[in-house]
Amino acid sequence: MNLTLIRKYPAPDCVIGELYIDGKFECFTLEDIERPLKIAGVTAIPRGHYEIVITFSARFGKPLPLLLNVPGFDGVRIHTGNTSSNTEGCLLVGKSRTNNSITQSRDAFNILFPKLQAAAAREKIIIEIKGE
C-alpha cells in the first residue's frame, strides 16, 4: 500500500496536508511546522519515504501506525487530534480542516486504521511525505 502526504496549507504553528492511499484522497492531516533544525515535540518529520507498521503504543494503550526509521525522531505515530498541541511530532488525521486545525479526527482515524491493518497483514505500507 502506498500513502502520499502532501503538505499544502501552512499556518504559523502547523501545516495541514492531504493524505492519499494509492492515489485516492483519504483525509486531511495536521503536523507541526517544518523547521531547518529539529525542536523536540514541535517539528514536522523530514520529507521522504517511510515504512509504516502497526505496533502497540504504550502511551495510547492500543495498536497504532508507527513510521519507521525517521531521522532524529522516535515514536512517530498516526493518531487522533485536532491542533498542533496534539501532535508532538506525529501525524494527525481528520475529515475536514480549518486554517490551523482539523476536525472529525476520530471519524477519519476509524476509517483509515482498518485499511492500514488489513494492508499490513499482506504487504508493506510506505508513506511518502512531500510538499507542494
mmCIF file of C-alpha atoms in Angstrom:
data_model
loop_
_atom_site.group_PDB
_atom_site.id
_atom_site.type_symbol
_atom_site.label_atom_id
_atom_site.label_comp_id
_atom_site.label_asym_id
_atom_site.label_seq_id
_atom_site.Cartn_x
_atom_site.Cartn_y
_atom_site.Cartn_z
ATOM 1 C CA MET A 1 0.000 0.000 0.000
ATOM 2 C CA ASN A 2 1.290 3.434 -0.906
ATOM 3 C CA LEU A 3 0.338 6.528 1.035
ATOM 4 C CA THR A 4 1.195 10.040 -0.072
ATOM 5 C CA LEU A 5 1.014 13.003 2.272
ATOM 6 C CA ILE A 6 1.164 16.367 0.531
ATOM 7 C CA ARG A 7 1.761 19.305 2.871
ATOM 8 C CA LYS A 8 -0.426 22.035 1.390
ATOM 9 C CA TYR A 9 -1.768 24.543 3.893
ATOM 10 C CA PRO A 10 0.881 26.134 6.148
ATOM 11 C CA ALA A 11 -0.139 28.079 9.260
ATOM 12 C CA PRO A 12 2.044 29.762 11.891
ATOM 13 C CA ASP A 13 2.066 26.717 14.202
ATOM 14 C CA CYS A 14 1.194 23.792 11.915
ATOM 15 C CA VAL A 15 0.872 22.546 8.372
ATOM 16 C CA ILE A 16 -2.235 20.835 7.073
ATOM 17 C CA GLY A 17 -1.894 18.288 4.322
ATOM 18 C CA GLU A 18 -3.849 15.808 2.278
ATOM 19 C CA LEU A 19 -3.365 12.064 2.645
ATOM 20 C CA TYR A 20 -3.870 9.790 -0.349
ATOM 21 C CA ILE A 21 -3.993 5.992 -0.444
ATOM 22 C CA ASP A 22 -2.876 4.559 -3.766
ATOM 23 C CA GLY A 23 -3.661 7.918 -5.382
ATOM 24 C CA LYS A 24 -7.139 8.378 -3.860
ATOM 25 C CA PHE A 25 -7.851 11.141 -1.329
ATOM 26 C CA GLU A 26 -8.363 9.681 2.151
ATOM 27 C CA CYS A 27 -8.327 12.538 4.683
ATOM 28 C CA PHE A 28 -6.588 15.673 5.879
ATOM 29 C CA THR A 29 -3.512 15.644 8.096
ATOM 30 C CA LEU A 30 -2.054 18.064 10.605
ATOM 31 C CA GLU A 31 1.584 18.232 11.677
ATOM 32 C CA ASP A 32 3.911 20.600 13.415
ATOM 33 C CA ILE A 33 5.667 23.055 11.112
ATOM 34 C CA GLU A 34 8.749 22.167 9.117
ATOM 35 C CA ARG A 35 11.939 23.572 10.626
ATOM 36 C CA PRO A 36 15.526 23.538 9.363
ATOM 37 C CA LEU A 37 16.641 22.227 12.768
ATOM 38 C CA LYS A 38 14.570 19.874 14.893
ATOM 39 C CA ILE A 39 12.996 21.163 18.081
ATOM 40 C CA ALA A 40 11.655 18.202 20.071
ATOM 41 C CA GLY A 41 7.871 17.888 20.021
ATOM 42 C CA VAL A 42 7.228 20.840 17.682
ATOM 43 C CA THR A 43 8.865 19.908 14.382
ATOM 44 C CA ALA A 44 7.384 18.058 11.407
ATOM 45 C CA ILE A 45 9.229 14.924 10.364
ATOM 46 C CA PRO A 46 11.576 15.265 7.392
ATOM 47 C CA ARG A 47 10.131 14.840 3.926
ATOM 48 C CA GLY A 48 10.839 11.420 2.492
ATOM 49 C CA HIS A 49 9.671 7.806 2.306
ATOM 50 C CA TYR A 50 8.954 5.758 5.432
ATOM 51 C CA GLU A 51 7.631 2.305 6.138
ATOM 52 C CA ILE A 52 4.572 2.110 8.399
ATOM 53 C CA VAL A 53 3.903 -0.814 10.749
ATOM 54 C CA ILE A 54 1.166 -1.360 13.296
ATOM 55 C CA THR A 55 2.536 -1.722 16.841
ATOM 56 C CA PHE A 56 1.244 -1.313 20.356
ATOM 57 C CA SER A 57 1.602 2.212 21.705
ATOM 58 C CA ALA A 58 2.248 2.251 25.447
ATOM 59 C CA ARG A 59 1.349 5.954 25.530
ATOM 60 C CA PHE A 60 -2.065 5.461 23.918
ATOM 61 C CA GLY A 61 -2.656 1.937 25.249
ATOM 62 C CA LYS A 62 -3.617 0.447 21.878
ATOM 63 C CA PRO A 63 -2.161 -0.505 18.490
ATOM 64 C CA LEU A 64 -1.369 2.457 16.227
ATOM 65 C CA PRO A 65 0.511 3.034 12.961
ATOM 66 C CA LEU A 66 4.227 3.753 13.512
ATOM 67 C CA LEU A 67 6.591 5.331 10.973
ATOM 68 C CA LEU A 68 9.953 3.560 10.939
ATOM 69 C CA ASN A 69 13.457 4.996 10.649
ATOM 70 C CA VAL A 70 12.560 8.682 10.768
ATOM 71 C CA PRO A 71 15.901 10.513 11.088
ATOM 72 C CA GLY A 72 16.185 12.168 14.504
ATOM 73 C CA PHE A 73 12.728 11.066 15.629
ATOM 74 C CA ASP A 74 11.370 8.169 17.697
ATOM 75 C CA GLY A 75 7.785 7.014 18.086
ATOM 76 C CA VAL A 76 6.226 8.908 15.177
ATOM 77 C CA ARG A 77 2.654 7.669 15.006
ATOM 78 C CA ILE A 78 -0.550 8.386 13.130
ATOM 79 C CA HIS A 79 -3.274 9.185 15.651
ATOM 80 C CA THR A 80 -6.191 11.448 16.503
ATOM 81 C CA GLY A 81 -6.029 15.103 17.478
ATOM 82 C CA ASN A 82 -7.101 18.473 16.190
ATOM 83 C CA THR A 83 -4.350 21.067 16.673
ATOM 84 C CA SER A 84 -0.578 21.383 16.794
ATOM 85 C CA SER A 85 -0.714 20.996 20.582
ATOM 86 C CA ASN A 86 -1.807 17.366 19.984
ATOM 87 C CA THR A 87 0.974 16.330 17.589
ATOM 88 C CA GLU A 88 4.317 16.145 19.431
ATOM 89 C CA GLY A 89 5.876 15.407 16.031
ATOM 90 C CA CYS A 90 3.242 12.857 14.970
ATOM 91 C CA LEU A 91 0.713 12.882 12.123
ATOM 92 C CA LEU A 92 -2.898 13.675 12.999
ATOM 93 C CA VAL A 93 -5.788 12.825 10.679
ATOM 94 C CA GLY A 94 -9.185 14.498 10.203
ATOM 95 C CA LYS A 95 -12.123 14.579 7.845
ATOM 96 C CA SER A 96 -12.194 18.366 7.432
ATOM 97 C CA ARG A 97 -9.960 21.350 8.094
ATOM 98 C CA THR A 98 -9.859 24.972 9.136
ATOM 99 C CA ASN A 99 -6.910 27.348 8.712
ATOM 100 C CA ASN A 100 -4.995 25.826 11.651
ATOM 101 C CA SER A 101 -6.855 22.712 12.785
ATOM 102 C CA ILE A 102 -8.520 19.545 11.589
ATOM 103 C CA THR A 103 -11.875 18.210 12.745
ATOM 104 C CA GLN A 104 -13.634 14.853 12.976
ATOM 105 C CA SER A 105 -10.305 13.249 13.785
ATOM 106 C CA ARG A 106 -11.727 10.101 15.404
ATOM 107 C CA ASP A 107 -14.021 9.535 12.423
ATOM 108 C CA ALA A 108 -11.114 9.865 9.976
ATOM 109 C CA PHE A 109 -8.886 7.590 12.055
ATOM 110 C CA ASN A 110 -11.637 4.965 12.409
ATOM 111 C CA ILE A 111 -11.927 4.820 8.612
ATOM 112 C CA LEU A 112 -8.166 4.849 7.943
ATOM 113 C CA PHE A 113 -6.923 2.423 10.600
ATOM 114 C CA PRO A 114 -8.783 -0.725 9.393
ATOM 115 C CA LYS A 115 -7.405 -0.112 5.899
ATOM 116 C CA LEU A 116 -3.876 0.075 7.293
ATOM 117 C CA GLN A 117 -4.382 -3.013 9.457
ATOM 118 C CA ALA A 118 -5.630 -5.047 6.505
ATOM 119 C CA ALA A 119 -2.777 -3.874 4.298
ATOM 120 C CA ALA A 120 -0.151 -4.548 6.989
ATOM 121 C CA ALA A 121 -1.251 -8.184 7.116
ATOM 122 C CA ARG A 122 -0.443 -8.690 3.431
ATOM 123 C CA GLU A 123 2.096 -6.085 2.242
ATOM 124 C CA LYS A 124 4.461 -3.275 3.157
ATOM 125 C CA ILE A 125 2.942 0.127 3.760
ATOM 126 C CA ILE A 126 5.035 3.044 2.532
ATOM 127 C CA ILE A 127 4.259 6.710 3.070
ATOM 128 C CA GLU A 128 5.836 9.475 1.031
ATOM 129 C CA ILE A 129 5.783 12.870 2.715
ATOM 130 C CA LYS A 130 6.243 15.852 0.439
ATOM 131 C CA GLY A 131 5.240 19.456 -0.070
ATOM 132 C CA GLU A 132 3.508 21.084 -2.964
#
